[in-house]
Coordinates of C-alpha atoms in Angstrom, one line a residue:
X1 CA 15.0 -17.7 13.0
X2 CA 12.6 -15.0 12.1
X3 CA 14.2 -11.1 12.9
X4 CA 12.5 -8.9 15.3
X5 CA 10.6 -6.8 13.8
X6 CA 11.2 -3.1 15.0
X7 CA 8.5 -0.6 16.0
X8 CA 9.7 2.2 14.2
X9 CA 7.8 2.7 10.8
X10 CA 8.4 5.2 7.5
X11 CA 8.0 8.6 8.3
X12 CA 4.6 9.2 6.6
X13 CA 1.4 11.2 7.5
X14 CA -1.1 9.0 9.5
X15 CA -3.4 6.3 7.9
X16 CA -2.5 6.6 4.1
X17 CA -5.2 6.4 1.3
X18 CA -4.2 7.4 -1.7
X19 CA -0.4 6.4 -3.5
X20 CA 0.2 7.9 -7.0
X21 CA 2.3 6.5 -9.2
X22 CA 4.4 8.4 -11.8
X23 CA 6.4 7.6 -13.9
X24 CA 10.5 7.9 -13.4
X25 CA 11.2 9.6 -16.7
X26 CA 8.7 12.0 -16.6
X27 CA 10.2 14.5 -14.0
X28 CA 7.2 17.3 -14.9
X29 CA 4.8 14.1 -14.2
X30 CA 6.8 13.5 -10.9
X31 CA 6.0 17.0 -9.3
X32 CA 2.6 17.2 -10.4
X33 CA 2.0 13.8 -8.4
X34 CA 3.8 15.4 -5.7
X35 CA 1.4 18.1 -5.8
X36 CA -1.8 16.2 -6.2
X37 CA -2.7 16.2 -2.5
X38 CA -1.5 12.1 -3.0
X39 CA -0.4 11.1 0.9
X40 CA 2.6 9.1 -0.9
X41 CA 4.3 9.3 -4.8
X42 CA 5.8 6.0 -6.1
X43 CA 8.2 7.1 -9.2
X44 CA 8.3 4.0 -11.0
X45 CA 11.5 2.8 -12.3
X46 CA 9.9 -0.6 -13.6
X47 CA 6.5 -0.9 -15.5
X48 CA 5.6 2.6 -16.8
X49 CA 9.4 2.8 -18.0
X50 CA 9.8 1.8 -21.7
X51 CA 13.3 -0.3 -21.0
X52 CA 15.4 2.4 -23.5
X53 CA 14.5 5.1 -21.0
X54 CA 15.0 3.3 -17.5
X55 CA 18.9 4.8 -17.4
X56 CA 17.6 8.2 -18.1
X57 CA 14.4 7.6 -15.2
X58 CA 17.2 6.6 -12.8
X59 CA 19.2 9.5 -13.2
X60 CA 16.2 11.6 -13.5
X61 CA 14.7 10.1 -9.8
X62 CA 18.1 10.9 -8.4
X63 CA 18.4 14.1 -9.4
X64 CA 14.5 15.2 -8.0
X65 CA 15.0 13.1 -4.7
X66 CA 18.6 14.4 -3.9
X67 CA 16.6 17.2 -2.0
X68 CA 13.4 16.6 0.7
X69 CA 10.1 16.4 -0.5
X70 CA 6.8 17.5 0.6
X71 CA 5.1 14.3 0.7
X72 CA 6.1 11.2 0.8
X73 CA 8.0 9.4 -1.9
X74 CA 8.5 5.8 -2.4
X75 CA 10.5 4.1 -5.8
X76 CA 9.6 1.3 -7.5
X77 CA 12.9 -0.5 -8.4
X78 CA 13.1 -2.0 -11.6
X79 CA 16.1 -4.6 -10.3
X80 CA 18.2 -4.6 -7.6
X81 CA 21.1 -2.8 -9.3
X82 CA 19.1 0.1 -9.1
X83 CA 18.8 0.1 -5.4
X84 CA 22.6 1.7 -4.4
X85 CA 22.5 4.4 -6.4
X86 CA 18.6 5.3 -4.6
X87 CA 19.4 4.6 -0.9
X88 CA 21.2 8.1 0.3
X89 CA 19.0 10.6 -1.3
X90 CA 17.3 12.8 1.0
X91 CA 13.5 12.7 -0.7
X92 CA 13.6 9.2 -0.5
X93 CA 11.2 7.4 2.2
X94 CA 11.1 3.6 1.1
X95 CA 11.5 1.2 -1.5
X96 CA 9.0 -1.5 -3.3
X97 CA 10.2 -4.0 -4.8
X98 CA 8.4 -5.9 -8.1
X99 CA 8.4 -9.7 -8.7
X100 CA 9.3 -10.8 -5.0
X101 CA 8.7 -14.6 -5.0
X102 CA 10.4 -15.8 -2.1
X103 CA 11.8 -14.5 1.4
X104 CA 15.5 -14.9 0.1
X105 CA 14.5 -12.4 -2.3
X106 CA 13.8 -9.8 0.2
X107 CA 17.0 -10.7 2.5
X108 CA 19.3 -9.9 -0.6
X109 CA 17.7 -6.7 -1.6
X110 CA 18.0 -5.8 2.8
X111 CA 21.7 -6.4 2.6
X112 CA 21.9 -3.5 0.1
X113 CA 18.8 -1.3 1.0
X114 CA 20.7 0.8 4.0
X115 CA 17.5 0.0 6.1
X116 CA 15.1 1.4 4.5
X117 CA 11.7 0.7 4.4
X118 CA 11.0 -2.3 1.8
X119 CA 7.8 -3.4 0.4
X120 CA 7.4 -6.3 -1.6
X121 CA 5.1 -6.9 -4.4
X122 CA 4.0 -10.4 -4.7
X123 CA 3.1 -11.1 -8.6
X124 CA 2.3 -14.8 -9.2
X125 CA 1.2 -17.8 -7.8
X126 CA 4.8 -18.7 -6.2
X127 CA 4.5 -15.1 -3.9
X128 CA 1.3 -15.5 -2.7
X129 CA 1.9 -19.1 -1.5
X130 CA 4.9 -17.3 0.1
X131 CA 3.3 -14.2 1.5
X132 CA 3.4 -14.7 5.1
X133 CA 7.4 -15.5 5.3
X134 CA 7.6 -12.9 2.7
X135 CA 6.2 -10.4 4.9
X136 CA 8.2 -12.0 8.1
X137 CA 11.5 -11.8 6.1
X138 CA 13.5 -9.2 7.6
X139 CA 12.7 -6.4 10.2
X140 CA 13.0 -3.8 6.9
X141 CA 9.6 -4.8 5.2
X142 CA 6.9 -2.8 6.7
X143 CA 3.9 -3.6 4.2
X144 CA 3.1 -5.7 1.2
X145 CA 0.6 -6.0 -1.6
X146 CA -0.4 -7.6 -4.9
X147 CA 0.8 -6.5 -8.2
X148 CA -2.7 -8.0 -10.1
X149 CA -2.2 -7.2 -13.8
X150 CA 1.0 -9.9 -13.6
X151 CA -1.0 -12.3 -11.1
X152 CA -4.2 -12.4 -13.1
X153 CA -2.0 -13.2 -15.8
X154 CA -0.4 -16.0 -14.2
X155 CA -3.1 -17.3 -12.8
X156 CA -5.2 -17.1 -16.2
X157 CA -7.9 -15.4 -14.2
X158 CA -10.4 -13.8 -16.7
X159 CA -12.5 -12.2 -14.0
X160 CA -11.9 -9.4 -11.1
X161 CA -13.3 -11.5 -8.8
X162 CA -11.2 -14.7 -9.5
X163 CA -8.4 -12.9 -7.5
X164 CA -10.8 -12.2 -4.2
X165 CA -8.6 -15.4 -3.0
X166 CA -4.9 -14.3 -3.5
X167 CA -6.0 -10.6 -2.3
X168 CA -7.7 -12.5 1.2
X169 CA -4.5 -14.5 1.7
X170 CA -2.6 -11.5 1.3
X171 CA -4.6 -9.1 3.8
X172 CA -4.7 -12.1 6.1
X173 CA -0.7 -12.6 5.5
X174 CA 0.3 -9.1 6.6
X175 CA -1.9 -9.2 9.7
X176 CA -0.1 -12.0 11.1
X177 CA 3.3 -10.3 10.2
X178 CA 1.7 -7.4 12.6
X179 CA 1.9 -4.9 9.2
X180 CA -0.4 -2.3 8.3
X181 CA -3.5 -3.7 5.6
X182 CA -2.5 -4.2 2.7
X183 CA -3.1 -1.0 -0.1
X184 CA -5.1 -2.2 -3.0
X185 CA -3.8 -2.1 -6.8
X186 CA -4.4 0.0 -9.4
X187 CA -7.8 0.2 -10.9
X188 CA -6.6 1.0 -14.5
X189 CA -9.5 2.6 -16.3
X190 CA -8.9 6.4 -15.3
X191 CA -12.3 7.7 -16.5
X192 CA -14.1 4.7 -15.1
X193 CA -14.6 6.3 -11.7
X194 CA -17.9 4.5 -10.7
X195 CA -15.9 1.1 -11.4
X196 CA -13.3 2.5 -9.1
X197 CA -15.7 3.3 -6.1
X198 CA -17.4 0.1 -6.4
X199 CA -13.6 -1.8 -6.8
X200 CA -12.1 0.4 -3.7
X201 CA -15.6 -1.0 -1.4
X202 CA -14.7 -4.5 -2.4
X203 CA -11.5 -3.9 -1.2
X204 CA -12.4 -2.7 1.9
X205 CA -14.6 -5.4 2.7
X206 CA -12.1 -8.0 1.8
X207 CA -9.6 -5.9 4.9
X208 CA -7.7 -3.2 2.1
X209 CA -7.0 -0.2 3.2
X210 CA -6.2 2.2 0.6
X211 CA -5.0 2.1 -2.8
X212 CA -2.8 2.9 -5.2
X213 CA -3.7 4.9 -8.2
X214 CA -2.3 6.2 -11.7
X215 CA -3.6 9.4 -12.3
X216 CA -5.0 12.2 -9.7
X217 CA -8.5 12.4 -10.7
X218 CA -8.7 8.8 -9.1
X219 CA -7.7 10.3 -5.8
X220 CA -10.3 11.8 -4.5
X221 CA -12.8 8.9 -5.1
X222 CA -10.3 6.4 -3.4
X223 CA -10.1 8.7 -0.2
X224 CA -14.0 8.9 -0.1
X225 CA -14.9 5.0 -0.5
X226 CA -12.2 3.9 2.5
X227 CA -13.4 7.3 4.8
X228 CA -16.0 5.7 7.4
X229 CA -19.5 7.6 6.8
X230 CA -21.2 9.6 9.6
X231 CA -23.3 6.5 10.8
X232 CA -20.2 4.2 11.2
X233 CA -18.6 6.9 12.9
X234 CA -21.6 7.5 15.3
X235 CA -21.5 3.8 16.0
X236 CA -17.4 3.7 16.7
X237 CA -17.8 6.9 18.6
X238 CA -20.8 5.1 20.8
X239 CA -18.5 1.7 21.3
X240 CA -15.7 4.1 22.6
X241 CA -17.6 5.8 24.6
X242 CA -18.9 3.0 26.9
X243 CA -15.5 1.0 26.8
X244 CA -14.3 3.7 28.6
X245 CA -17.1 3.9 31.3
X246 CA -16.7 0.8 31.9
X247 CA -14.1 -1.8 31.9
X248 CA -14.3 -5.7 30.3
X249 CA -17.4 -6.4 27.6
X250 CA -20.5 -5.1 27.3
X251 CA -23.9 -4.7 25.8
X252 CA -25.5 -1.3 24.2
X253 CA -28.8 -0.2 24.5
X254 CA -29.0 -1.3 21.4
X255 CA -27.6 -5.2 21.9
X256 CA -25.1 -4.8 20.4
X257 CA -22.2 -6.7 22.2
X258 CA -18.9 -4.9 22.8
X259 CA -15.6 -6.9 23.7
X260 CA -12.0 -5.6 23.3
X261 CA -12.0 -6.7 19.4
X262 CA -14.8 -4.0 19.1
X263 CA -13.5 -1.5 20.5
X264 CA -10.3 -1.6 18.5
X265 CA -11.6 -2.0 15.4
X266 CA -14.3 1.4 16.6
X267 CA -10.7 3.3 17.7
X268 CA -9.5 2.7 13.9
X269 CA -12.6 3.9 12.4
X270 CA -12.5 7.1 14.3
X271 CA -8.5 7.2 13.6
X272 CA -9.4 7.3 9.8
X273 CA -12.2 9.8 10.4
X274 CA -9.8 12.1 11.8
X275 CA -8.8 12.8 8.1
X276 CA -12.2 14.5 7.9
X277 CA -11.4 17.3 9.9

């Protein structure tokens, strides 16, 4: 039987864009992320960690989350034996967890995680068959996403776009678990920021909302290509504006038809143009 899922979700500032990973034994890295105007940090315990240093980046991630932080922070757990040693510190807000495959995965990782937030990354063929009971496997996953470098790898895919598939499945996946979109995954050339923009609006379109990013300078370009513009907020503000005059659907001066479906999706866009102000 599938848990209830609650309604409670992580304590972080409305509609993230922009998650920066740092590395976990690079505490001077660490606090610059936390100061990059990021909405979440993930210290990374697993890829960015050569495997002679992951001890130290545990100790190191304890030490800098055994007080609050200012924003956010999330670990990436290299394996599970990492995760009781992570769940009682104060700075820490939610867990993701690499290589997930299957939803047994995630119940054994729950039984350990003290309830706290989990999001799994699905990384080959196997997890993205499995991404909807992935993402219904217990009440204490509240988003997932891709991890592409391993899929593309997996899947032999020589080209971005041979992965426009697995990412749909995946947005598609965590809607019918009622989660938030799915963040998109690193863009890894840092100076190619015109790649980046063009990557992040893909995204988008494909139902993406956000991304995850390796060095600051990528920040600002993410927030910018997932912030409505001023004619899509004009439009949403327009929709909103006669769904509350009156009740049931609708037609615009314009023709264009407004139903309820509208009219949500017109309330998220001027949720995410809040960030604006």
């Amino acid at each position: 039987m599938t848990p209830t899922r609650p309604d409670a979700r992580p304590d972080i500032r409305p509609v993230p864009l922009t998650w920066l990973y740092a590395p976990g034994d690079r505490p001077d890295v660490v606090r610059k992320a936390l100061a990059s105007g990021a909405d979440v940090v993930i210290v990374d315990l697993e890829d960015a960690v050569a495997p002679d240093r992951r001890a130290y980046a545990l100790a190191a991630t304890r030490d800098l989350l055994a007080d609050p932080q200012p924003v956010p922070v999330h670990v990436r757990v290299h394996a599970p034996r990492d995760i009781p040693s992570l769940v009682s510190l104060p700075g820490l807000v939610a867990l993701r967890v690499p290589k997930v495959t299957h939803p047994t995965d995630i119940a054994r990782i729950a039984e350990i995680s003290a309830g706290l937030p989990l999001y799994p990354l699905l990384e080959n063929a196997l997890a993205v068959e499995h991404a909807h009971a992935i993402a219904r496997a217990h009440p204490s996953v509240h988003g997932i996403a891709l991890g592409e470098a391993d899929l593309a790898a997996d899947l032999g895919v020589r080209e971005d776009r041979g992965l426009d598939w697995p990412r749909s499945r995946v947005v598609v996946a965590a809607r019918a678990a009622a989660l938030p979109p799915p963040v998109q995954s690193v863009h890894p050339d840092v100076r190619d920021l015109d790649g980046l923009a063009a990557s992040c609006a893909r995204g988008r379109a494909l139902g993406f909302l956000g991304r995850t990013a390796i060095h600051p300078r990528q920040l600002p370009v993410i927030e910018q290509a997932y912030l409505p513009g001023p004619d899509e907020i004009a439009a949403a503000e327009e929709v909103v504006k006669a769904a509350e005059a009156q009740q049931g659907a609708l037609a615009l001066p314009d023709g264009r038809f407004v139903d309820a479906a509208v009219v949500t999706r017109a309330r998220r866009v001027l949720a995410l143009a809040a960030r604006r102000a």
